[in-house]
XYZ file of C-alpha atoms in Angstrom:
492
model
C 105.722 146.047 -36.880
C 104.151 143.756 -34.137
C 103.466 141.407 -37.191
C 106.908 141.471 -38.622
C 108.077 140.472 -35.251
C 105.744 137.834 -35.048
C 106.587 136.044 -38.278
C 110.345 136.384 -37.540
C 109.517 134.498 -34.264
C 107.642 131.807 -36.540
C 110.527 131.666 -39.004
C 113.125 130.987 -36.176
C 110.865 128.332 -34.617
C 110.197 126.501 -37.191
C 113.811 126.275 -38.416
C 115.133 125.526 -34.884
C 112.443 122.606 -34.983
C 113.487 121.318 -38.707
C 117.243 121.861 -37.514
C 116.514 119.601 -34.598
C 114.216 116.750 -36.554
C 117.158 116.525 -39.074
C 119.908 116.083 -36.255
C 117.635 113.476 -34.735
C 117.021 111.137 -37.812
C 120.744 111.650 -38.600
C 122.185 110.616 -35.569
C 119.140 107.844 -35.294
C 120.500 106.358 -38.837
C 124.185 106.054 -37.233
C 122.906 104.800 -34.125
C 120.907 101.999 -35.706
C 124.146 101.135 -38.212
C 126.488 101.436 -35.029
C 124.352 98.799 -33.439
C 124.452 96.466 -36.008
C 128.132 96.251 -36.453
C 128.832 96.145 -32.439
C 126.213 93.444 -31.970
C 128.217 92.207 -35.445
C 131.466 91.164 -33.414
C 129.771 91.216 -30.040
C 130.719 87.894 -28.057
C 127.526 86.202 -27.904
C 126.270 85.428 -24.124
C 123.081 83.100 -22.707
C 119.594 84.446 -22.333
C 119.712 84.934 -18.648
C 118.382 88.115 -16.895
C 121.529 88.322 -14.468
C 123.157 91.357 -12.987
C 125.962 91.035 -15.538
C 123.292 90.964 -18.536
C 122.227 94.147 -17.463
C 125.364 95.659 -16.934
C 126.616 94.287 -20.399
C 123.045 95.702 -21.908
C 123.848 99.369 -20.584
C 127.601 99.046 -21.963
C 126.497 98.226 -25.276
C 124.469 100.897 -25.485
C 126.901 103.457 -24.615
C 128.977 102.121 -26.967
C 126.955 102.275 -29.568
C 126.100 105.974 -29.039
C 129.726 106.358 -29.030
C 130.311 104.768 -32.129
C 127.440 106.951 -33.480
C 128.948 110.227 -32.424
C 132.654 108.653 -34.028
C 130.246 108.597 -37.240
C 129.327 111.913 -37.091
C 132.961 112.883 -36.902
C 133.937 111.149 -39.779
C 131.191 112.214 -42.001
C 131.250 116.055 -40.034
C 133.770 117.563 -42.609
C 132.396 115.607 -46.272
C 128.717 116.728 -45.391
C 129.785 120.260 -44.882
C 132.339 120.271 -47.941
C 129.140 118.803 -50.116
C 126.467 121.125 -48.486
C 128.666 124.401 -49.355
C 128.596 123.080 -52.981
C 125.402 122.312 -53.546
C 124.148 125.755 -51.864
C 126.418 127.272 -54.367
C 125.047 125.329 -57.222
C 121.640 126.150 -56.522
C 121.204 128.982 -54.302
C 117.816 129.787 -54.877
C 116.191 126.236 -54.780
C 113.554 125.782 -52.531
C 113.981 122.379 -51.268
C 117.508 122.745 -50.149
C 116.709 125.920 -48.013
C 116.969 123.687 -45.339
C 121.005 123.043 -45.207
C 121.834 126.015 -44.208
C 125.266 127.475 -42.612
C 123.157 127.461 -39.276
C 122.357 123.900 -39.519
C 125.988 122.855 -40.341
C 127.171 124.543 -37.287
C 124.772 123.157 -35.144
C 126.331 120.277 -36.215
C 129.685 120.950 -35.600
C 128.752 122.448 -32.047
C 126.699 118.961 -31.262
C 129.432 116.729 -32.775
C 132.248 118.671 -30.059
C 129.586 118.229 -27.454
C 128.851 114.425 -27.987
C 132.835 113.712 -28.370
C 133.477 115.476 -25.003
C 130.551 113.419 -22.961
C 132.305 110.321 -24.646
C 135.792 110.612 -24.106
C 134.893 112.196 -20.196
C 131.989 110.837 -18.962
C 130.091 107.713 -21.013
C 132.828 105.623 -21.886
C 134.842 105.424 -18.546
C 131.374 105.184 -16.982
C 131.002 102.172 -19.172
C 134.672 100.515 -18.016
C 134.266 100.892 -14.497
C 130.072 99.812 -14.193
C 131.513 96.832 -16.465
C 134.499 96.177 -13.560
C 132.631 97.023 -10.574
C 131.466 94.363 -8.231
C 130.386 97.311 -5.499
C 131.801 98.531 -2.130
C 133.251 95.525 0.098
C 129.873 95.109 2.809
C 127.458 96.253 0.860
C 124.782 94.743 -0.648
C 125.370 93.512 -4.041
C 123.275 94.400 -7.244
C 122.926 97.476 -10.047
C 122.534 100.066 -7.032
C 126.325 99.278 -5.503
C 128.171 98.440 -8.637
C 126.264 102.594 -9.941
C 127.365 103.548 -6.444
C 130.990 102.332 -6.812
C 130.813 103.398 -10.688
C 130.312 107.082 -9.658
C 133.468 107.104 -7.200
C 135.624 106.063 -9.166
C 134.423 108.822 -11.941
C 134.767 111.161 -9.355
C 138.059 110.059 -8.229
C 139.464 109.782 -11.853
C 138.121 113.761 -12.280
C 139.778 115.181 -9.635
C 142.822 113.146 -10.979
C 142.579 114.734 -14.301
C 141.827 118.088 -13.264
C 144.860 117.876 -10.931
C 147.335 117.285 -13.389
C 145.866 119.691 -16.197
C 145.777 122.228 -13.254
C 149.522 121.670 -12.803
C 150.503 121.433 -16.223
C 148.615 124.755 -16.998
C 150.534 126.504 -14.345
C 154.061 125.203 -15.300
C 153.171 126.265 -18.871
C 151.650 129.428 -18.319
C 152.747 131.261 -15.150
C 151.566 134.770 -16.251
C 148.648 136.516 -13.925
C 145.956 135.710 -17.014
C 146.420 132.235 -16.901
C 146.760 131.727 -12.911
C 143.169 133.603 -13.220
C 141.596 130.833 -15.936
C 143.134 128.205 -13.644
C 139.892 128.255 -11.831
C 137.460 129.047 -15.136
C 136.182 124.540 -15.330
C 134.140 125.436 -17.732
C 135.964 127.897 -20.552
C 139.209 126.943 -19.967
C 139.710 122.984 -18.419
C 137.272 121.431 -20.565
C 138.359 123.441 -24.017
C 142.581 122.893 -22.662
C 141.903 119.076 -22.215
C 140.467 118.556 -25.323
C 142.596 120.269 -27.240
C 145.243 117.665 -25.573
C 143.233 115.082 -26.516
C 143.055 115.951 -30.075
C 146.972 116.716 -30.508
C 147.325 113.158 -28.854
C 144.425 112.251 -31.945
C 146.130 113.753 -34.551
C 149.777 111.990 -33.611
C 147.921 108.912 -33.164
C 147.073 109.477 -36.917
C 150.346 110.468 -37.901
C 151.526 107.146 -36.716
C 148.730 104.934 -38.011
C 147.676 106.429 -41.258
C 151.173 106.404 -43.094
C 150.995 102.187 -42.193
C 147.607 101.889 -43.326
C 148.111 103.143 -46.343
C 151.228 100.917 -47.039
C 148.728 98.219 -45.292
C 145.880 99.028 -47.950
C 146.983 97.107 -50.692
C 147.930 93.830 -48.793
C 144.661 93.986 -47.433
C 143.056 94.432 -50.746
C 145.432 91.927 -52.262
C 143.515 89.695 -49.830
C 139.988 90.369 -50.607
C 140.426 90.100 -54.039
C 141.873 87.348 -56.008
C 145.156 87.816 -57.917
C 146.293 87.741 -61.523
C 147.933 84.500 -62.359
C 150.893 85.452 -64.059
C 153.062 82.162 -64.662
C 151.702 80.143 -62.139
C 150.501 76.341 -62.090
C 147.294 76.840 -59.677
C 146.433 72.767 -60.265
C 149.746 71.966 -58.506
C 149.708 73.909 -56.237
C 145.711 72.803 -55.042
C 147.399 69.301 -55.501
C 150.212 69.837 -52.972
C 147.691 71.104 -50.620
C 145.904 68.290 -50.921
C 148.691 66.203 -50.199
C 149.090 67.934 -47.087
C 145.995 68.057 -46.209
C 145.620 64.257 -46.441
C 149.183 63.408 -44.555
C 147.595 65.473 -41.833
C 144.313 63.850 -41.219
C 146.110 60.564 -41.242
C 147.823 62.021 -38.867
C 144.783 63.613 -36.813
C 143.646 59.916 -37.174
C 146.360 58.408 -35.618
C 147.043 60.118 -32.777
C 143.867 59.910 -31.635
C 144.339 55.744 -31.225
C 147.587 57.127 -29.117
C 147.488 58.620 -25.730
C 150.826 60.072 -25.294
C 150.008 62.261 -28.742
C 146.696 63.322 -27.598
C 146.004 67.289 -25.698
C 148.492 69.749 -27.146
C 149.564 68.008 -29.925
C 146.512 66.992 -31.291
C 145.745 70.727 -30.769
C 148.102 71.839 -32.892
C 147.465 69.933 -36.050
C 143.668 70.595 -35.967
C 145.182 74.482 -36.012
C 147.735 73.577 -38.684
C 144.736 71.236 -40.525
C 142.704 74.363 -40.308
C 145.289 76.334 -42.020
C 146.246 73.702 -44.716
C 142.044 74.099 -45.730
C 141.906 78.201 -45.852
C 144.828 77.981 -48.480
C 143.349 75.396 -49.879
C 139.744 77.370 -50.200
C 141.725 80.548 -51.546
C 143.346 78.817 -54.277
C 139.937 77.038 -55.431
C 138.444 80.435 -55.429
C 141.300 81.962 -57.772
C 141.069 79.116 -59.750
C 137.479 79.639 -60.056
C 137.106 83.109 -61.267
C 136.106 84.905 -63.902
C 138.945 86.835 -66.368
C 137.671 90.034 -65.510
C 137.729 89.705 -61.885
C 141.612 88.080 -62.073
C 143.183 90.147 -64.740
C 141.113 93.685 -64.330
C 139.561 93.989 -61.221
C 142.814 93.873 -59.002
C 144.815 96.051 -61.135
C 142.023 98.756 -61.183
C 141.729 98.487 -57.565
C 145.406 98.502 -56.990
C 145.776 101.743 -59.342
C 142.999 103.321 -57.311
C 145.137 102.945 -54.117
C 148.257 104.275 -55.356
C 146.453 107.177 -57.179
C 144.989 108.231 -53.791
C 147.835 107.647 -51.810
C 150.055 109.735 -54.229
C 147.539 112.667 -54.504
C 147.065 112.618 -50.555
C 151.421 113.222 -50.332
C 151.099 115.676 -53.211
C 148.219 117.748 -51.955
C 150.730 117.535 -48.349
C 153.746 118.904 -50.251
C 151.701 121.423 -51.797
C 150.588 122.453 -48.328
C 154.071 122.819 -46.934
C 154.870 125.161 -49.720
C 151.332 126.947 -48.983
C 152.877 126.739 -44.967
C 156.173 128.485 -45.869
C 154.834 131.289 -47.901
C 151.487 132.063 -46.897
C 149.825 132.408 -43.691
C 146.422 131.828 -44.876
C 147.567 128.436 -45.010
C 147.483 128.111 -41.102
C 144.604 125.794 -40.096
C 142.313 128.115 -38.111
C 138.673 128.053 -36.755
C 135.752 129.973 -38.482
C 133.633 132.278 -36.427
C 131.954 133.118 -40.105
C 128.141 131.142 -40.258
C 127.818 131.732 -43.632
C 127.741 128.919 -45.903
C 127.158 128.895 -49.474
C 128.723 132.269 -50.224
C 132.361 130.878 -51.600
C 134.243 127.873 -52.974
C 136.646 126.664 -51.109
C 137.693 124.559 -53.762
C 139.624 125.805 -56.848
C 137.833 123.293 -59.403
C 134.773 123.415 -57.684
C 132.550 120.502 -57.412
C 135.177 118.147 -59.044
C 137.874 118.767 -56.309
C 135.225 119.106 -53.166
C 134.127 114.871 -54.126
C 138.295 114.294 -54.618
C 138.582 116.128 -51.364
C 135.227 114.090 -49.692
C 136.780 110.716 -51.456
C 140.515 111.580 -50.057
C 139.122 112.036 -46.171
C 137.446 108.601 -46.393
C 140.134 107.262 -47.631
C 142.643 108.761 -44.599
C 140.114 107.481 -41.862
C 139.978 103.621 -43.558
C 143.660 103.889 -43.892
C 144.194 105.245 -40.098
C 141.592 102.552 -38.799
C 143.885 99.649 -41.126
C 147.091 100.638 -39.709
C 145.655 100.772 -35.908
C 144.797 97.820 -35.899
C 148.026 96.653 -37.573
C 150.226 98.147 -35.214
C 151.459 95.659 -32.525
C 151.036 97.900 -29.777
C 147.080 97.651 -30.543
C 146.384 94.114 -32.184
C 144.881 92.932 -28.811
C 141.879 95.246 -29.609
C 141.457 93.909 -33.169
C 137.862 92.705 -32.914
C 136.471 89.055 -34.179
C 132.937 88.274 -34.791
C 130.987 87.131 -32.248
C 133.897 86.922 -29.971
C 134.594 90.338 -28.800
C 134.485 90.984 -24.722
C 132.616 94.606 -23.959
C 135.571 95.187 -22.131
C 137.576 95.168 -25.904
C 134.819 96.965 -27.503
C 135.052 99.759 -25.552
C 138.362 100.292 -26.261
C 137.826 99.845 -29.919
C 135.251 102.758 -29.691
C 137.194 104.935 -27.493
C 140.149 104.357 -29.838
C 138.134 104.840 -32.826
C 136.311 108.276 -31.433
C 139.951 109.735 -30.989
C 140.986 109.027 -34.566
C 137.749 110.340 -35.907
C 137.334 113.238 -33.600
C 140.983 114.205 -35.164
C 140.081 113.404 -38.769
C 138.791 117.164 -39.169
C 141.749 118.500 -37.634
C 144.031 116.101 -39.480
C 142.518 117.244 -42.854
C 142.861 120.855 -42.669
C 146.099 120.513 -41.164
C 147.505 118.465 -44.074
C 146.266 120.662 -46.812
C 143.705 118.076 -48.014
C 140.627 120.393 -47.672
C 140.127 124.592 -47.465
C 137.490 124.350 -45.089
C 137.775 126.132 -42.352
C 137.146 124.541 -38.997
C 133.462 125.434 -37.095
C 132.295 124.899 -34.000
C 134.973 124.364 -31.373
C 137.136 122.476 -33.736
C 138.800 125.491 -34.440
C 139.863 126.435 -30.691
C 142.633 123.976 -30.223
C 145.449 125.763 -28.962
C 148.517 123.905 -30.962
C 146.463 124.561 -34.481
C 148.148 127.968 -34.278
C 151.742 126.803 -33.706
C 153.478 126.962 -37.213
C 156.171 124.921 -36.082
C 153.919 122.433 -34.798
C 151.885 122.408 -37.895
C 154.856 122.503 -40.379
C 156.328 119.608 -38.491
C 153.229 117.650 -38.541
C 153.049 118.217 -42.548
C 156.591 117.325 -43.049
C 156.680 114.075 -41.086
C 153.373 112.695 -42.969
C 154.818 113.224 -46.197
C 158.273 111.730 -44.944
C 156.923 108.609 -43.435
C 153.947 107.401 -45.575
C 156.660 107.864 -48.642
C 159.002 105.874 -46.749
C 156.328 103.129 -45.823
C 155.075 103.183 -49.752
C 158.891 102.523 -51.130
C 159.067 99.927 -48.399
C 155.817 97.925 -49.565
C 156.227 98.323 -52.818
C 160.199 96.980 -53.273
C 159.246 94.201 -50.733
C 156.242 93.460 -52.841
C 157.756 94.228 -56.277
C 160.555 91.076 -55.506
C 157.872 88.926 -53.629
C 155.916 88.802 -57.078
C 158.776 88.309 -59.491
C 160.493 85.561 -57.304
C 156.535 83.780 -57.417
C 156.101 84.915 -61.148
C 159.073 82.642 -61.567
C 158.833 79.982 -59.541
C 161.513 80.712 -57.278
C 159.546 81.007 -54.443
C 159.784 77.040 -53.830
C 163.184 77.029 -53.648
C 162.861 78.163 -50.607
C 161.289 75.945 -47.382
C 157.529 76.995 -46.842
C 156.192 77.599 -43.375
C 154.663 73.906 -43.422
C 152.964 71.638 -40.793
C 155.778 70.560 -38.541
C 155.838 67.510 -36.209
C 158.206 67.627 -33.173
C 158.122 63.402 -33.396
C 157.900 62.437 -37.059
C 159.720 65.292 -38.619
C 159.294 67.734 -41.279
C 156.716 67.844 -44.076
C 158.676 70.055 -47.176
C 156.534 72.466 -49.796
C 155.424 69.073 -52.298
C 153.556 67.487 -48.820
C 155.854 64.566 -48.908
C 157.621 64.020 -45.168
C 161.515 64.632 -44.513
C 163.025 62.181 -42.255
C 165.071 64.275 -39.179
């Protein structure tokens, strides 16, 4: 008996230990890939050893760990959609014994953890040590601008707490919740989170319907476009032409010092312009068949199949919502992975599923970053202040730390929530959760009709040439006039 107990000790050991050596290399992968593409955009800064090269050293790597942990969000939900299949595929094999439901949870339970130290503690750590300058009379260096750091974390808790303490009680004023009022620990930290992943998922609900509209112009732009009707040789040669009437122009004003500052400013921008038309049409011109008259169609019918599956699977779900309460997104106190499907045509509709919540997380991160409200945070390489990086992670570990949420909530996947996913309070609102369903489909249907009917007349007014009739957004000079579409000049 004393050896059975013995061995089960062993056995739980040594799968604690593998559990924790595969969490490690997993989260050191997305730390070294997060560091990369920070360091990517990342405004370069001299080689000096100064108090602010420190500082900036000790923001980047916060940020990076919180651009790991937004990482592990996004990949949470396909790894344990993938894992459940391939336990059920081969149950027995002995070199998958290792993903286990235990493992997955473990997972879960981490990826809640590391969001929560983010969003509370590391990244408005990182703000204010990046602002501080330390206590007026003290003496300046790491130690006061920590010092002054800490305050104001301190300061911005109680602050928090406060109004979470208040809103709690105007909610809830029965004798069970007056009681949690003063539980930090089970009831503050799970409440505010759950606020901050309704304010997640709406954030979503706002950003993904764009993106997804936003997907194909952005595609349209990576890739180079059939030429259907069009006369690529004249149009290179009226860029030239403009191209040419502005250097003479850059050359001339430089003799002239009344045209010199702003001026000359401007047409270097509008020469600079004239040249990255001129490059994309010289790269249409020059490529292959394949690539102009199959690759962009593919791609385009790729989009439009997953955008239209994604509102299909959501109308499916509101039908699910209205006549089933199974349907309910809810969290899963069940460990056991591998037992079920969750997926009615099995390992075909878990990669659709893996391939649709990729997909929703590109799209959300496109239409962020194209709403106005957030194109100052829109990050350019090598010229990106810490100060806008850390917003972009912050912003980025909010719409990832809701991608779970969002995908159970819309239908798009069976699996249950784990870990403390599953304890937000609104997930068991049906109103809530019917709403959210109905104004996804609503809107990103609304945003597709919209792209495509602008898009649809954009192409057939090019496709036939009357796109010229109309005046281009040329170079413009305030003094000499006009230049029109051909890059000859219109005398005011």
């Amino acid at each position: 008996m004393e050896e059975d107990d013995v061995t089960i000790r062993e056995q739980n050991f040594h799968s604690q230990v593998r559990e924790y050596i595969i969490c490690f290399l997993l989260f050191a992968v997305l730390y070294i890939v997060s560091y990369f593409i920070i360091t990517r955009y990342k405004r370069k800064s001299d080689d000096h050893e100064d108090e602010d090269a420190v500082v900036n050293r000790i923001s980047l790597y916060l940020c990076t760990f919180t651009l790991a942990v937004s990482g592990g969000a996004v990949s949470l939900l396909p790894f344990s959609i993938i894992s459940n299949e391939i336990l059920l595929s081969f149950p027995q094999n002995y070199y998958i014994q290792w993903l286990n439901g235990s493992l997955i949870h473990g997972l879960w339970n981490l990826v809640s953890l590391f969001s929560n130290l983010c969003l509370f503690v590391l990244m408005p750590f990182a703000y204010f040590f990046l602002e501080s300058e330390g206590f007026a009379g003290s003496k300046k260096g790491i130690k006061a601008r920590i010092l002054e750091t800490f305050v104001m974390l301190f300061l911005l808790a109680l602050l928090i707490l406060g109004i979470v303490w208040v809103a709690s009680a105007l909610i809830d004023n029965d004798a069970a919740s007056m009681e949690s009022l003063y539980d930090l620990w089970e009831f503050y930290l799970p409440y505010l989170y759950s606020c901050i992943s309704l304010m997640g998922g709406l954030l979503l609900l706002m950003c993904t319907p764009v993106g997804l509209s936003r997907m194909f112009t952005v595609m349209g732009q990576l890739l180079v476009k059939p030429t259907i009707l069009e006369d690529l040789d004249e149009q290179i040669y009226c860029i030239h032409l403009q191209e040419e009437t502005l250097q003479r122009r850059l050359n001339g004003s430089s003799t002239h010092a009344y045209t010199r500052g702003s001026f000359a400013h401007q047409l270097n921008k509008e020469l600079d312009n004239i040249r990255n038309q001129r490059n994309k049409l010289e790269r249409r011109k020059k490529a292959s068949g394949w690539e102009k008259n199959l690759l962009y169609p593919i791609v385009m019918l790729i989009l439009l199949t997953g955008t239209t599956i994604s509102v299909l699977l959501v109308a499916l779900n509101i039908l699910y919502l209205l006549v089933d309460e199974t349907a309910m997104p809810k969290g899963s106190t069940d460990r056991a992975i591998g037992n079920t499907s969750l997926s009615t045509f099995g390992v075909a509709q878990a990669v659709l599923e893996i391939v649709l919540i990729f997909y929703l997380m590109v799209s959300s991160v496109v239409g962020f970053y194209s709403l106005r409200v957030f194109e100052g945070l829109t990050p350019r390489k090598d010229d990106t202040t810490m100060t806008t990086i850390i917003g972009c992670c912050v912003s980025i570990l909010v719409l990832s730390s809701a991608l779970p949420v969002m995908s159970r909530t819309l239908g798009i996947t069976r699996f249950d929530l784990l870990g403390d996913f599953g304890r937000f309070n609104w997930l068991g609102n049906f109103y809530i959760v019917l709403s959210y369903n109905l104004l996804f489909a609503v809107v990103t249907t609304l945003c597709l009709v919209r792209k495509f009917t602008s898009a649809v007349r954009e192409e057939l007014l090019k496709a036939l040439g009357l796109d010229k009739l109309q005046l281009s957004n040329s170079p413009t000079d305030p003094e000499s006039g006009k230049l029109s579409a051909n890059g000859h000049q219109k005398t005011l």
